[in-house]
CSV table of C-alpha atoms and ligand atoms in Angstrom, one decimal:
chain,number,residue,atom,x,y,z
A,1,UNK,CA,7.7,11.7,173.3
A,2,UNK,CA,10.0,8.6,173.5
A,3,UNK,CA,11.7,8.4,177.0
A,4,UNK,CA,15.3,7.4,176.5
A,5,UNK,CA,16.5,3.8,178.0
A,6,UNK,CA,18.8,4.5,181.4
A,7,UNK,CA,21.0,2.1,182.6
A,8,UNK,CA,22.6,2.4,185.4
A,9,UNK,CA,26.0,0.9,185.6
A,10,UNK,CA,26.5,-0.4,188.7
A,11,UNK,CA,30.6,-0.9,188.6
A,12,UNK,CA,30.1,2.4,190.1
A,13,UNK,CA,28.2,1.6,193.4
A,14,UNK,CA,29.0,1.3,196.6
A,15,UNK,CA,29.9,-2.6,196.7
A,16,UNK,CA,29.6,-2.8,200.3
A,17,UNK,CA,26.0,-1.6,200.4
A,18,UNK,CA,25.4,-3.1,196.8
A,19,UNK,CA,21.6,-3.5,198.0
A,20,UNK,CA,21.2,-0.2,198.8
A,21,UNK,CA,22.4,1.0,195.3
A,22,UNK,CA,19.8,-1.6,193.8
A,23,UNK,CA,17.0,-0.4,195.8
A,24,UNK,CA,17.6,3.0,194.5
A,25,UNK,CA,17.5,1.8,190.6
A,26,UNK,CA,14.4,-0.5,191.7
A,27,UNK,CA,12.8,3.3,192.7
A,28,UNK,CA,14.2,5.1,189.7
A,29,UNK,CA,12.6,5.9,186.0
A,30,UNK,CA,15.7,3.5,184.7
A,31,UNK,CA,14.7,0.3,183.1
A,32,UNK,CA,17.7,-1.5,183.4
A,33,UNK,CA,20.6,-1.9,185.5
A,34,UNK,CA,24.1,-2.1,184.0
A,35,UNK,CA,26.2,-4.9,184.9
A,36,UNK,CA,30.2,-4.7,183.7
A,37,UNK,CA,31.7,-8.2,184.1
A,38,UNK,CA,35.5,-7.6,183.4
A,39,UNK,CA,38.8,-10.7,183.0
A,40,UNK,CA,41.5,-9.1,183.8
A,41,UNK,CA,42.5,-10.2,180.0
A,42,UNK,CA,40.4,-8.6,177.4
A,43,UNK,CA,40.4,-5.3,179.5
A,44,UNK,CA,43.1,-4.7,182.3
A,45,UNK,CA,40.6,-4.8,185.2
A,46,UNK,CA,38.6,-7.7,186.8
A,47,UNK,CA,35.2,-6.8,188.6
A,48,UNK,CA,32.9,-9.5,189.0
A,49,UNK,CA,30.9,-12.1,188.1
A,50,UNK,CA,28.2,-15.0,188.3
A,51,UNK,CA,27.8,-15.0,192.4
A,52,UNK,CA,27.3,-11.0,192.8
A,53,UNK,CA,24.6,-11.6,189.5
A,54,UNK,CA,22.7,-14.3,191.1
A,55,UNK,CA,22.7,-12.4,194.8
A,56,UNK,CA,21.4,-9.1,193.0
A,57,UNK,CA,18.6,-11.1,190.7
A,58,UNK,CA,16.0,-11.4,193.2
A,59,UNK,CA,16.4,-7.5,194.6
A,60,UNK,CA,14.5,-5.8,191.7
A,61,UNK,CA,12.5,-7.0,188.4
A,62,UNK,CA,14.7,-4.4,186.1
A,63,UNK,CA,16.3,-5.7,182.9
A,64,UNK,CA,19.6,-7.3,183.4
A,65,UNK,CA,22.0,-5.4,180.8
A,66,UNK,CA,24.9,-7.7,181.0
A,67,UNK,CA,28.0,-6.3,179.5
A,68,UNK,CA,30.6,-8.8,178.7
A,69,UNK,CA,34.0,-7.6,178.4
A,70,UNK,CA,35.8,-11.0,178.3
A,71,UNK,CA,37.6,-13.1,176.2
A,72,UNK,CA,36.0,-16.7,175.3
A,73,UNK,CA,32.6,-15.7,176.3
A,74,UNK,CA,30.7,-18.3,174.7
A,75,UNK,CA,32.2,-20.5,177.5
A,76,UNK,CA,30.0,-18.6,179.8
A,77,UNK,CA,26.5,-17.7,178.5
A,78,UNK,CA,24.7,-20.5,180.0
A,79,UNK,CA,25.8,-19.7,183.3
A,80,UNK,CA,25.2,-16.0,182.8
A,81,UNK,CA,21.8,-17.0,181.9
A,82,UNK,CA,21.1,-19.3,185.0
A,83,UNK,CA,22.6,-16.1,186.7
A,84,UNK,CA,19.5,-13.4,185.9
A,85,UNK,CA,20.5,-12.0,183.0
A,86,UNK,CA,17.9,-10.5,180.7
A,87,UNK,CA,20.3,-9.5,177.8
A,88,UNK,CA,24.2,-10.4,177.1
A,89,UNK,CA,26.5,-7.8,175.3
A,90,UNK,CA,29.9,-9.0,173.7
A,91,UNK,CA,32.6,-7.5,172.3
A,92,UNK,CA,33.2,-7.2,168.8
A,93,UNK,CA,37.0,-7.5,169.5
A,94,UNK,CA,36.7,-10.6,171.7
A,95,UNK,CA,34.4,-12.9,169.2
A,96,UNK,CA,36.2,-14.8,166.7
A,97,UNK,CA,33.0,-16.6,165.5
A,98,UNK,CA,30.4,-13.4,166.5
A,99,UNK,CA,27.7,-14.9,164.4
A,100,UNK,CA,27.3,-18.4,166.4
A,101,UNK,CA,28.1,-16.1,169.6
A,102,UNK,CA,24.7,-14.2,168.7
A,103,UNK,CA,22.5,-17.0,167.8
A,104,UNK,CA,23.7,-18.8,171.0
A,105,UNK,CA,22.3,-15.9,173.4
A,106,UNK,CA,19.0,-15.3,171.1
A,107,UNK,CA,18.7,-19.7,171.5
A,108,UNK,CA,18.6,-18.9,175.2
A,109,UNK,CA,15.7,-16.8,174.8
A,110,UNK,CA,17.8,-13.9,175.8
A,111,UNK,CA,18.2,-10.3,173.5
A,112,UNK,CA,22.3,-9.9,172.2
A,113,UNK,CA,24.0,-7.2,171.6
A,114,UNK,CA,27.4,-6.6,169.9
A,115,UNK,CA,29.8,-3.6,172.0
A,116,UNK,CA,32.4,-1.7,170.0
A,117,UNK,CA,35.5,-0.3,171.1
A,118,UNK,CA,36.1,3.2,170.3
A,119,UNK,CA,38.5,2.0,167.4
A,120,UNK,CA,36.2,0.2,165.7
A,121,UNK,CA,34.0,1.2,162.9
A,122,UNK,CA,30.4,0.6,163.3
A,123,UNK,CA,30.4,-0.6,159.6
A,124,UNK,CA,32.0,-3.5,160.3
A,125,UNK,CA,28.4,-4.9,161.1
A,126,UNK,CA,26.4,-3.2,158.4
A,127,UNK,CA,25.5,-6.8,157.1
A,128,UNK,CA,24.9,-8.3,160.6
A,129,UNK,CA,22.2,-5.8,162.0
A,130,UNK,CA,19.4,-8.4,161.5
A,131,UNK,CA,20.8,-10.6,163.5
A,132,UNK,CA,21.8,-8.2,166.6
A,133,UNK,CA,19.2,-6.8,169.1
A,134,UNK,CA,21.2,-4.2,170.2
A,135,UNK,CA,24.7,-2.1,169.3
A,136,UNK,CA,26.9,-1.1,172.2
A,137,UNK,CA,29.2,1.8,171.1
A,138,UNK,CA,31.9,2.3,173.8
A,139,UNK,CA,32.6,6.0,174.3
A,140,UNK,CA,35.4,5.0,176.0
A,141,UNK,CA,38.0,2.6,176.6
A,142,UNK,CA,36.7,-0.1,178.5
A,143,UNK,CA,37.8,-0.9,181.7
A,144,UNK,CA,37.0,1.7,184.0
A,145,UNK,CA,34.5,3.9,185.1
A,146,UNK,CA,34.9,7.5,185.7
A,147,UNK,CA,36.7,8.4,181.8
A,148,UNK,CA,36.1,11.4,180.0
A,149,UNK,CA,33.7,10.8,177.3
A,150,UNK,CA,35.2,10.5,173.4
A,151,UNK,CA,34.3,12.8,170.4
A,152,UNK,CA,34.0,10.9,167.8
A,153,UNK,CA,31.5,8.5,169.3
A,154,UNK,CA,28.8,10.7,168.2
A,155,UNK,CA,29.4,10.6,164.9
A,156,UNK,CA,29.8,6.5,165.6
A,157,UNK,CA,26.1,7.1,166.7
A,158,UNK,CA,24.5,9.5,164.2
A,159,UNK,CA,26.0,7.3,161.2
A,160,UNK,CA,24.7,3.6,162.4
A,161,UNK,CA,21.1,5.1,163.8
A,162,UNK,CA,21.5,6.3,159.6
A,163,UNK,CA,22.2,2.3,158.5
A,164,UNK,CA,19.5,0.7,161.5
A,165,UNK,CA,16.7,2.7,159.9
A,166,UNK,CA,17.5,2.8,156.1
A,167,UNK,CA,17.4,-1.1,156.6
A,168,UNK,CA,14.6,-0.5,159.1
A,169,UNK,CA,15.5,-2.5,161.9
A,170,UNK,CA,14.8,-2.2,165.5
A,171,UNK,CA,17.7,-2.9,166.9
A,172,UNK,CA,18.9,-0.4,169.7
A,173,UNK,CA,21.7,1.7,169.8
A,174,UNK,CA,23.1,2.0,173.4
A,175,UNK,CA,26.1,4.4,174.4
A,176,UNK,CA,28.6,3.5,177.8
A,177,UNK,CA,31.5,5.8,178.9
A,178,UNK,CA,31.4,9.4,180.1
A,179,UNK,CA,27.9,9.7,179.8
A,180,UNK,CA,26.1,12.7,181.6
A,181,UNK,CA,23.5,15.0,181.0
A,182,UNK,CA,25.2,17.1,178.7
A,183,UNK,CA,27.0,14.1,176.6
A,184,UNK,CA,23.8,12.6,177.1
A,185,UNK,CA,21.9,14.9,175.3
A,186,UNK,CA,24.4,15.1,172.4
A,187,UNK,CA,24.1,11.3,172.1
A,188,UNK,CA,19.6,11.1,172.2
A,189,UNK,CA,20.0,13.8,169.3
A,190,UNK,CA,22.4,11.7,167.2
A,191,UNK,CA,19.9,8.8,167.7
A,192,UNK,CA,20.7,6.6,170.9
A,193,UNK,CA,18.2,4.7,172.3
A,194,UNK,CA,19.8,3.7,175.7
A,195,UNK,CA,22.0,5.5,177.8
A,196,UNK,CA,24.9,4.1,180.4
A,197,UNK,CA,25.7,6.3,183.4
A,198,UNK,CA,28.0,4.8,186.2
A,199,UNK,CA,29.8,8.0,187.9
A,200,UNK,CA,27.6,10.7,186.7
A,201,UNK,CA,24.6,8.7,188.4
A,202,UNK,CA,26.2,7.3,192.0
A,203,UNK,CA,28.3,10.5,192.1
A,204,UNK,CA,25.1,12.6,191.8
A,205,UNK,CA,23.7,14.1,194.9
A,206,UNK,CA,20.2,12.4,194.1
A,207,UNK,CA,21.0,9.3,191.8
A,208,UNK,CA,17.2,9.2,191.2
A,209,UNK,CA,17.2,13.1,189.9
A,210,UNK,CA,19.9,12.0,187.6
A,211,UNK,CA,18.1,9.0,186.5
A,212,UNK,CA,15.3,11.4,185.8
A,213,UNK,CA,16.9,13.6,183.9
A,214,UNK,CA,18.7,11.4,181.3
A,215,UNK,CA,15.3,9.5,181.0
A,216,UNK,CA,13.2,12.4,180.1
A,217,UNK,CA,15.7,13.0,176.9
A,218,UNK,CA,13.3,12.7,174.3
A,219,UNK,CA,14.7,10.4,171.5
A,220,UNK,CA,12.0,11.1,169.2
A,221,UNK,CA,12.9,14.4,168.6
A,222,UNK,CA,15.8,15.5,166.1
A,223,UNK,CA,15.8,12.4,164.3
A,224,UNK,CA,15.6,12.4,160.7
A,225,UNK,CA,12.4,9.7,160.6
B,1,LIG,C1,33.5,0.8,181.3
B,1,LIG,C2,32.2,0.2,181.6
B,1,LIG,C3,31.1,1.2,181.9
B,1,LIG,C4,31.4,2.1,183.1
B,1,LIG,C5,30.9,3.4,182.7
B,1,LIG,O1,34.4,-0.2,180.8
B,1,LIG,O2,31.8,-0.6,180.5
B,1,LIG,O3,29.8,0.6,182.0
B,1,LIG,O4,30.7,1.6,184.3
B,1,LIG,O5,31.3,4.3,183.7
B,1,LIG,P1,31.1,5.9,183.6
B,1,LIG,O6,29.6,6.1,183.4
B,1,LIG,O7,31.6,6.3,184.9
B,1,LIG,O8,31.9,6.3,182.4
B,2,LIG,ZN1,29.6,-1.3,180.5
């Protein structure tokens, strides 16, 4: 039994008891928390940024999942570093240079990870994979929390857990967008290794039973190795 990776995203807590909604992650079986730092530019919403990082860092020890979805972002990774981060995800779409981006996070001792729109093929990094700690695949459009989760996503998952492991990598897959217990499910069998909730989790009458339940997905099972 492998216990799936939950990260809770926490564009969908309460912001005015922000350390109420941390407190309940630091109890829960997730080991990371989700944090969705939007500009206004790359995606047509702006949430936060490095103050509400820094305040959060010293309420709980979980893994910082940072998900950039900003233009120019290699601007900012020092600063998202000093902030608490743990790991730094950047959009395919917003890199022009994704290969420096990369080796700049993994230079600050920090784990990347490359996030794809839903209109972008995952084979676009087949040759990159070495270099990439972990694969975001957006399962919806970014920008908001609360969409319904996309199709075709899975078969986004099923075909790059196929290309990680026939070059035998172990770089994680992680899913964000409309993910509940049922898509949730769908997405552990195609081979994901972490899981994003935002809605389904703080909409949940027990946030920590929902934790629980996408956590006890077993991602060993149904894959083909
Ligand atoms: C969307 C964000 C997500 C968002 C997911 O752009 O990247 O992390 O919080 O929200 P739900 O789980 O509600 O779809
Ligand atoms: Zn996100």
């Amino acid at each position: 039994m492998s216990s799936t990776i939950v990260a809770p995203s926490i564009l969908a807590a309460d912001f005015a008891n922000l350390s109420q909604s941390i407190a309940t992650i630091e109890a829960s079986a997730a080991e990371w928390v989700h944090i969705d730092v939007m500009d206004g530019v790359f995606v047509p919403n702006i949430s936060f940024g490095f103050p509400i990082i820094s305040a959060i860092r010293p309420l709980t020890q979980k893994v910082f999942d940072v998900h950039l979805m900003i233009e120019d972002a290699d601007r900012y990774l020092e600063e998202f570093c000093k902030a608490g981060a743990d790991r730094i995800t950047v959009h395919y779409e917003a890199c022009r240079h994704l290969d420096r981006t990369l080796a700049a996070i993994r230079g600050m001792g920090l784990k990347n990870g490359v996030a794809l729109n839903p209109h972008t093929p995952v084979s676009l990094l087949r040759h990159m994979l070495p270099s990439i700690d972990m694969v975001l695949i957006m399962s919806v459009n970014p920008g908001y929390g609360g969409q319904s989760f996309i199709p075709y996503s899975l078969t986004k998952v099923e075909e790059l857990r196929a290309e990680i492991d026939r070059q035998g990598l172990p770089t994680l897959i992680e899913i964000d967008g409309g993910v509940n217990q049922s898509t949730g499910a769908q997405l552990v069998r195609a081979g994901a290794d972490v899981l994003v909730a935002g809605s389904y989790v703080f909409g949940h009458s027990s946030p920590l039973e929902a934790i629980r339940g996408l956590s006890e997905l077993d991602r060993s099972a149904g894959r083909l190795v």
